[in-house]
CSV table of C-alpha atoms in Angstrom, one decimal:
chain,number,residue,atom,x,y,z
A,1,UNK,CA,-10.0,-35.6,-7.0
A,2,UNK,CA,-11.9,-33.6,-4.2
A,3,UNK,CA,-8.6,-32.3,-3.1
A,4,UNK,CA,-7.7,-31.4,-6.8
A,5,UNK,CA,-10.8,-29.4,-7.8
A,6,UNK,CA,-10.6,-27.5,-3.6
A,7,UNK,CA,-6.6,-26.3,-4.6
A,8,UNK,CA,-7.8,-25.3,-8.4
A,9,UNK,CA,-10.7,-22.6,-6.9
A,10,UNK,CA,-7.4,-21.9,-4.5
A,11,UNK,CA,-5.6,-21.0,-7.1
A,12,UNK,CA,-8.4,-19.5,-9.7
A,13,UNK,CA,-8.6,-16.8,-6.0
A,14,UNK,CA,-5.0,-16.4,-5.6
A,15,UNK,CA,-4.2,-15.9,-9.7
A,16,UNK,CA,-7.1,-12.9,-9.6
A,17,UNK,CA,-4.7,-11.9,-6.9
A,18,UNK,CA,-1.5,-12.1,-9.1
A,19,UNK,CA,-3.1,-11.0,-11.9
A,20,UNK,CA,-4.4,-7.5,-10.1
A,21,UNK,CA,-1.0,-7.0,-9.5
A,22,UNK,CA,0.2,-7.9,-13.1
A,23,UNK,CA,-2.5,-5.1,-13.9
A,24,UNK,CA,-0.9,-2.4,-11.6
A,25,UNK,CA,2.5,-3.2,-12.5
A,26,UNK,CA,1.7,-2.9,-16.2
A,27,UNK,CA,0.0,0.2,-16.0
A,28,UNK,CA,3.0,1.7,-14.8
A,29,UNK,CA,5.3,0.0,-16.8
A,30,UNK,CA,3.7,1.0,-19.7
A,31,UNK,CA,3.0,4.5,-18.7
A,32,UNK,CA,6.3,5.5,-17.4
A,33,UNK,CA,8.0,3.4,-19.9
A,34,UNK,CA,10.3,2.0,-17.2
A,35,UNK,CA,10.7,-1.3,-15.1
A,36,UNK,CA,10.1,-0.7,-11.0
A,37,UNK,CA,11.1,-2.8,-8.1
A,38,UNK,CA,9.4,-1.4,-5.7
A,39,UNK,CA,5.8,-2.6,-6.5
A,40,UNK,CA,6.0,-5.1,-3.7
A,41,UNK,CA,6.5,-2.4,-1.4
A,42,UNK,CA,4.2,0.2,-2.3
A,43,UNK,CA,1.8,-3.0,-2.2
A,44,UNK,CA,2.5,-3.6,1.3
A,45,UNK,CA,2.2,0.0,2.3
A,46,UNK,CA,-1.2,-0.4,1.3
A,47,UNK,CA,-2.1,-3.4,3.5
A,48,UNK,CA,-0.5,-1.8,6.2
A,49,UNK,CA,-2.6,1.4,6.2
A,50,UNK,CA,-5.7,-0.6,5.4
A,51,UNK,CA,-4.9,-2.8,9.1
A,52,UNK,CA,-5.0,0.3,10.8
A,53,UNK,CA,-7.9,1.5,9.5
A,54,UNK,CA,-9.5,-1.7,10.5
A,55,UNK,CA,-7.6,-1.6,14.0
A,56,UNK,CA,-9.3,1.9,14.4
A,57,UNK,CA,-12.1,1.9,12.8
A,58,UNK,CA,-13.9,-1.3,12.4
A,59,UNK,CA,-13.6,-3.5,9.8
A,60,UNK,CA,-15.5,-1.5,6.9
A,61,UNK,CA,-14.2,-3.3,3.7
A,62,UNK,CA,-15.2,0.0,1.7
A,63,UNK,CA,-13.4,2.3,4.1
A,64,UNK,CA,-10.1,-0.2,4.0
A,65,UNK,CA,-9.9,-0.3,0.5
A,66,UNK,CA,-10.2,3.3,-0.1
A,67,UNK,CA,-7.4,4.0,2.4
A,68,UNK,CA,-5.1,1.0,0.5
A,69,UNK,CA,-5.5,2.7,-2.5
A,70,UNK,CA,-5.1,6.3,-1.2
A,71,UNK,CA,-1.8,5.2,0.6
A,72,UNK,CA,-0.1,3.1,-2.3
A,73,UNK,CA,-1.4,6.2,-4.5
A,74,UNK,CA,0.5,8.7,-2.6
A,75,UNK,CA,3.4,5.9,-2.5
A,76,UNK,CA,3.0,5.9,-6.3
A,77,UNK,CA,4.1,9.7,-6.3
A,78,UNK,CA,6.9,9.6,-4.3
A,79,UNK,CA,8.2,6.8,-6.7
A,80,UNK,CA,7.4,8.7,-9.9
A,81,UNK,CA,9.6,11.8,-7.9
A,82,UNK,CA,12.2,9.7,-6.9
A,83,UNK,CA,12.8,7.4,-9.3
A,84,UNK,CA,11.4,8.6,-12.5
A,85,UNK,CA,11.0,12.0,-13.1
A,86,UNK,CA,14.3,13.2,-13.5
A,87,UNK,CA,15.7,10.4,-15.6
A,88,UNK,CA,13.2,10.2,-18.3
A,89,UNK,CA,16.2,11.2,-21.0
A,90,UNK,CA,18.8,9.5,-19.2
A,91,UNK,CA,19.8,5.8,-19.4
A,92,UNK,CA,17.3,3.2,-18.3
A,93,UNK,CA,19.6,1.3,-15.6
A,94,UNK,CA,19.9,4.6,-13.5
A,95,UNK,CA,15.9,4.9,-13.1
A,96,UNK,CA,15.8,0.8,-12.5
A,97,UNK,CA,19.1,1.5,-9.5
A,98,UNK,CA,16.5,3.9,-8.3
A,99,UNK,CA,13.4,1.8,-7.7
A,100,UNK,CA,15.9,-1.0,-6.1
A,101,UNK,CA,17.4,1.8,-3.7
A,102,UNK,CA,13.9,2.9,-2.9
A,103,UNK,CA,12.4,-0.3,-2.6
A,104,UNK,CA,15.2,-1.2,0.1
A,105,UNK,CA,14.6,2.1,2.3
A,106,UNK,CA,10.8,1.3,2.5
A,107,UNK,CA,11.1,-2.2,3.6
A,108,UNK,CA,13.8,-1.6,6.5
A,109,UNK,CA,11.9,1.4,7.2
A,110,UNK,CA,8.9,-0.7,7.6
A,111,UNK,CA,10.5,-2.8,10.0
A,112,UNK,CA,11.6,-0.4,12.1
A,113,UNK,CA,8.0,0.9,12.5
A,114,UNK,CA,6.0,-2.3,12.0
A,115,UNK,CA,8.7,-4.4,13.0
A,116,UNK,CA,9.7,-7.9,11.2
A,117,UNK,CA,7.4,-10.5,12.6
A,118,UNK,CA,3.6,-11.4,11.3
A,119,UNK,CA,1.2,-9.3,12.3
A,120,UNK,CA,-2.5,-11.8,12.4
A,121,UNK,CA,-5.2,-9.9,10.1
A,122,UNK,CA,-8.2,-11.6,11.5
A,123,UNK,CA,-12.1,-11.4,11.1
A,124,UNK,CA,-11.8,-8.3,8.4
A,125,UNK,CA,-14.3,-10.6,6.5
A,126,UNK,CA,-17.3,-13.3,7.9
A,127,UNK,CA,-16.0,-16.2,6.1
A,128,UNK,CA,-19.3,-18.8,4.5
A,129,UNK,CA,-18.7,-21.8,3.0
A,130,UNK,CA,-20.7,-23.0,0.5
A,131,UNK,CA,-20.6,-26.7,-1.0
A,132,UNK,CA,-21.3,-27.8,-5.2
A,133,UNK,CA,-20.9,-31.1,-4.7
A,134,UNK,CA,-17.4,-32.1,-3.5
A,135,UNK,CA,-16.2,-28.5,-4.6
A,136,UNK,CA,-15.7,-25.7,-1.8
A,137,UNK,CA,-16.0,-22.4,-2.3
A,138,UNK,CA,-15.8,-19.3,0.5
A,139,UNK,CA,-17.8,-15.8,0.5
A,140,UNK,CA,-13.9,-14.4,0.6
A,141,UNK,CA,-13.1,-16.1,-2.3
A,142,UNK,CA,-16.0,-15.0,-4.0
A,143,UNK,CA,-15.3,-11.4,-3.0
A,144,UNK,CA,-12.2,-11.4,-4.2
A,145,UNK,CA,-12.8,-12.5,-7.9
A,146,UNK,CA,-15.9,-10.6,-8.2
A,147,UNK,CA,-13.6,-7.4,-7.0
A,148,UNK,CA,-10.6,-8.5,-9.6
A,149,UNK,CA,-13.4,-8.6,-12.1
A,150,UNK,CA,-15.0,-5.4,-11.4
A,151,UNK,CA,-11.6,-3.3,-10.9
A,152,UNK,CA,-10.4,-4.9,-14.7
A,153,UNK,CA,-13.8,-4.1,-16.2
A,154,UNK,CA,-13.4,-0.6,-14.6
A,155,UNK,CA,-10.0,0.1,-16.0
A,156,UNK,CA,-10.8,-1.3,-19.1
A,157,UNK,CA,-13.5,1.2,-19.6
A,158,UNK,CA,-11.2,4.0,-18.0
A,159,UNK,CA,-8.4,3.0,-21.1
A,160,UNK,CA,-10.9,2.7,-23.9
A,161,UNK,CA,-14.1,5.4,-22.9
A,162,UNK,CA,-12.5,8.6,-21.4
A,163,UNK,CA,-10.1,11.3,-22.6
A,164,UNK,CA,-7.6,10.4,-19.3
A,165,UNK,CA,-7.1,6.6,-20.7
A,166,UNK,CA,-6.9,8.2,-24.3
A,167,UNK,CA,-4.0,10.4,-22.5
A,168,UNK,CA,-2.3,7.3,-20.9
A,169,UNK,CA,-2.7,5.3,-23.9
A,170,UNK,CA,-1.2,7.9,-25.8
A,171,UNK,CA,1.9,8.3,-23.8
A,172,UNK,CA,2.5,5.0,-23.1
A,173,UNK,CA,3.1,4.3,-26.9
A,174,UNK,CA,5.0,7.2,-27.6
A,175,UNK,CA,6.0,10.6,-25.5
A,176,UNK,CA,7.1,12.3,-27.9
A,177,UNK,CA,4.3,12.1,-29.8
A,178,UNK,CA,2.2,12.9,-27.2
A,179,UNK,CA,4.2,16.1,-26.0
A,180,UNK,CA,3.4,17.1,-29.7
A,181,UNK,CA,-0.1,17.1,-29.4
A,182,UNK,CA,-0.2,19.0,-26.4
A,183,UNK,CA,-0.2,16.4,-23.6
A,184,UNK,CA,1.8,16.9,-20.4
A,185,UNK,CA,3.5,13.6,-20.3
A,186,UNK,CA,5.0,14.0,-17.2
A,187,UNK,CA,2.1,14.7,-15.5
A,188,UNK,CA,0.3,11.8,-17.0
A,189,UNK,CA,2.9,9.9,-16.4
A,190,UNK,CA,2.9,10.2,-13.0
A,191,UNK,CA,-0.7,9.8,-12.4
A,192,UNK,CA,-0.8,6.1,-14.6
A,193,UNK,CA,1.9,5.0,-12.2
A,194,UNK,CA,-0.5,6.5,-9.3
A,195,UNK,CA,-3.2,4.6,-10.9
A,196,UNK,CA,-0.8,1.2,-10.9
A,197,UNK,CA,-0.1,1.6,-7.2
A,198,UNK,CA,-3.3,2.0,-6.0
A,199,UNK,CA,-4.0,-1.1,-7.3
A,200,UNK,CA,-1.2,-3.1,-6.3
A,201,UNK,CA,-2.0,-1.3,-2.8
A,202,UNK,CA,-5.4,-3.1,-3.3
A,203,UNK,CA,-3.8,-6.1,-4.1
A,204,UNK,CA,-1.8,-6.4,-1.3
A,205,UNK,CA,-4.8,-5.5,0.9
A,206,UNK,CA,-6.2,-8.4,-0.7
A,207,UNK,CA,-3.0,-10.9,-0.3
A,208,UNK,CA,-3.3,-10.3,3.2
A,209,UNK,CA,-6.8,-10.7,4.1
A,210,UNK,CA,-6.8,-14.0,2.5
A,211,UNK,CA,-3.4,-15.5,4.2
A,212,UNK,CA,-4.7,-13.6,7.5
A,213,UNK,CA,-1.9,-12.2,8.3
A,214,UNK,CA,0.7,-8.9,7.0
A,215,UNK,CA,4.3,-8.6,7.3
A,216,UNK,CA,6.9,-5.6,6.3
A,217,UNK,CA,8.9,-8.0,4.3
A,218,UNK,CA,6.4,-9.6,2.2
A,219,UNK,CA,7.0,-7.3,-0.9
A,220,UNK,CA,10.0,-8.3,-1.9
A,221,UNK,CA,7.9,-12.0,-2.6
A,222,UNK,CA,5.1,-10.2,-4.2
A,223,UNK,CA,6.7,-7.7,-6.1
A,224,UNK,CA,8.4,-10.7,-8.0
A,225,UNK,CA,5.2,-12.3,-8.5
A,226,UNK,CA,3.9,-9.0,-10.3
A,227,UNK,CA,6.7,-8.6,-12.1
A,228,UNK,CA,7.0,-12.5,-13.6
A,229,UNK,CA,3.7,-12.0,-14.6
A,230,UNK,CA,3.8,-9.5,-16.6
A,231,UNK,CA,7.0,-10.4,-18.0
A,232,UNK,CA,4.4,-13.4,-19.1
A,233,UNK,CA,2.5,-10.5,-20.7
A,234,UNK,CA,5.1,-9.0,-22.5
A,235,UNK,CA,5.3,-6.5,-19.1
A,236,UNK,CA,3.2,-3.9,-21.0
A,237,UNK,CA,0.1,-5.7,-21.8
A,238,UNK,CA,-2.8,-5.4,-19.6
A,239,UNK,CA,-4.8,-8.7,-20.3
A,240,UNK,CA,-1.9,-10.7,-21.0
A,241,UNK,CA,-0.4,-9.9,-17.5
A,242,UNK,CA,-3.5,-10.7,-15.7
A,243,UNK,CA,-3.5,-14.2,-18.0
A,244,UNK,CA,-0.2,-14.8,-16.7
A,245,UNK,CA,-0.8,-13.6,-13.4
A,246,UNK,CA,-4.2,-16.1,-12.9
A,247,UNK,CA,-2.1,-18.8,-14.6
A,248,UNK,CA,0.9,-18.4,-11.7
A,249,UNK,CA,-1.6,-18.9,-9.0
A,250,UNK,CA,-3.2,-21.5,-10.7
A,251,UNK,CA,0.2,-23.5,-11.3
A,252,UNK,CA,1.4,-22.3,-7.9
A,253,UNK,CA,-1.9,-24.6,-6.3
A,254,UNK,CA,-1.9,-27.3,-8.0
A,255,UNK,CA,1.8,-28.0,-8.0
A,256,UNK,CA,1.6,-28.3,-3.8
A,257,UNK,CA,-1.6,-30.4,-4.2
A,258,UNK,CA,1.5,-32.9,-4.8
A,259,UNK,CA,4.3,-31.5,-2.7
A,260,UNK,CA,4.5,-29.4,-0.1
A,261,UNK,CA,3.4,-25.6,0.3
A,262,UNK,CA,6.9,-24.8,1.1
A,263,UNK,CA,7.6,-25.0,-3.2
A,264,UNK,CA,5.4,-22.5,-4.4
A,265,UNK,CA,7.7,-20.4,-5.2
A,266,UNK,CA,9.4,-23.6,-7.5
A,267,UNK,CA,6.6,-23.9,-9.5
A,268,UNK,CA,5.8,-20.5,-10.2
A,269,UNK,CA,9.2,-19.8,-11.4
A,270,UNK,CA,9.8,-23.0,-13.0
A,271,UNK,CA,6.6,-22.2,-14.6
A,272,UNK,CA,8.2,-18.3,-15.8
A,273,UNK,CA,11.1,-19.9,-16.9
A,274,UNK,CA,10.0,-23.0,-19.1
A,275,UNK,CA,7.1,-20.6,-20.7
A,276,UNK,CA,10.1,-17.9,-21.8
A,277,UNK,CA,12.2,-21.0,-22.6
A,278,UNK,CA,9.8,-21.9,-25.4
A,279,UNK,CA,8.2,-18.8,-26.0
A,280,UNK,CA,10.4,-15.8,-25.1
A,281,UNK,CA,8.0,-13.2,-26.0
A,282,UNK,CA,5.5,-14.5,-23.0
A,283,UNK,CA,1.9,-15.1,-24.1
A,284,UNK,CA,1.7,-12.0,-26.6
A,285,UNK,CA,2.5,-12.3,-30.1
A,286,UNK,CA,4.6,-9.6,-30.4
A,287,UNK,CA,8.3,-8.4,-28.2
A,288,UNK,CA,7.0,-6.5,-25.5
A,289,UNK,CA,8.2,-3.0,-24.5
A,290,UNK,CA,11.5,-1.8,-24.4
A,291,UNK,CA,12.6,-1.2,-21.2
């Protein structure tokens, strides 16, 4: 039972995780109106700037961050002017080739200049345990929910309380009506997928600072993680993609507490799969966007 109630707090730490990175990817689903692949990467890119920030700089959690969001922002718009910009009016499966193409040229780039193997991300934070009985809980695991929390809460308020999020709301239900109005959609556009990618970039900071470690191929894992769950949350719905995001990490934990680590993949895809089985519109009530 001990065990149990240690791998659920696991996996309530790694779902905030998954669902940050349901967040980003829905924000730029639902901005540009198109489904990436390369969300893994541009996560990844983030991590990486953020380790040499803390290689050179000292481990300031602020200053690392910053930089992971800086870098998987300035990612975000060479996506958005590779992959998007020019194929707004033409068929969706061009824009999607795109993001696949892309996402392959960052991650062999990034093992030419990183190279392939793990790369140990150690000490970035002073790791406390503290005991509630039989239940464990760290100061990173702390940190790392109390951050998810704040980052939603922020964005929340940045959707609902300021003319920008009135902007990206706006275009993300309809473009044209938002061209009519006298909003430049592309622009918008491109900063909600900006938006979306800094925060995958933090998610991927945060990925690797709990596993203690950051490789150039772990995007490809990641990016699927974002993507299933928002595909749980009808891939445009903000809370609904973080509910299925902190219900794969959840799932994830407790089905090793049985098996082996080496099937959490199994159970977070067998858990996509039998959800969309009986409910094929995810956890939202109505079809999500189409993309």
């Amino acid at each position: 039972m001990e065990y149990f109630l240690n791998q659920l707090i696991n996996g309530l730490c790694q779902g905030a995780i998954y669902a940050l990175m349901a967040i980003g990817y829905s924000v730029v689903v639902g901005v540009v109106g198109m489904v990436t692949f390369t969300h893994g990467e541009v996560m990844i890119m983030g991590a990486f700037a953020a380790y040499y920030v803390f290689q050179y700089c000292g481990t300031n959690l602020l200053l690392g961050f910053s930089v992971a969001f800086l870098a998987s922002w300035v990612m975000g718009i060479f996506v958005y002017k590779v992959c998007y910009e020019r194929f707004f009016n033409s068929p969706r499966h061009i824009s999607l080739l795109c993001t696949i193409g892309f996402s392959m040229l960052v991650k062999n780039l990034a093992q030419i200049f990183f190279g392939p193997n793990q790369i140990p991300m150690l000490n970035i934070v002073d790791i406390k345990f503290y005991h509630f009985g039989s239940v464990q809980i760290s100061s990173l695991q702390i940190l790392i929910i109390s951050l998810v929390v704040c980052l939603a809460l922020a964005l929340n308020y940045v959707f609902y309380h300021t003319r920008f999020g009135v902007k990206l709301r706006a275009v993300s239900q309809d473009k044209t009506a938002a061209y009519m109005v006298g909003i430049n959609v592309k622009r918008i556009a491109m900063l909600g997928n900006c938006v979306g990618c800094g925060l995958g970039g933090i998610a991927g900071l945060l990925i690797c600072i709990y596993y203690q470690v950051v490789q150039a191929t772990m995007g490809g894992a990641l990016g699927m993680k974002a993507f299933s769950a928002s595909v749980l949350g009808g891939l445009t719905d903000v809370r609904f993609s973080a509910l299925g995001g902190l219900c794969i990490g959840i799932v994830e934990n407790l089905g090793i507490t049985a098996t082996s680590a080496s099937y959490r993949d199994m159970f977070a895809f067998g858990f996509l799969i039998l959800v969309l089985i009986f409910k094929p519109t995810g956890f939202v009530k109505k079809r999500g966007a189409k993309v």
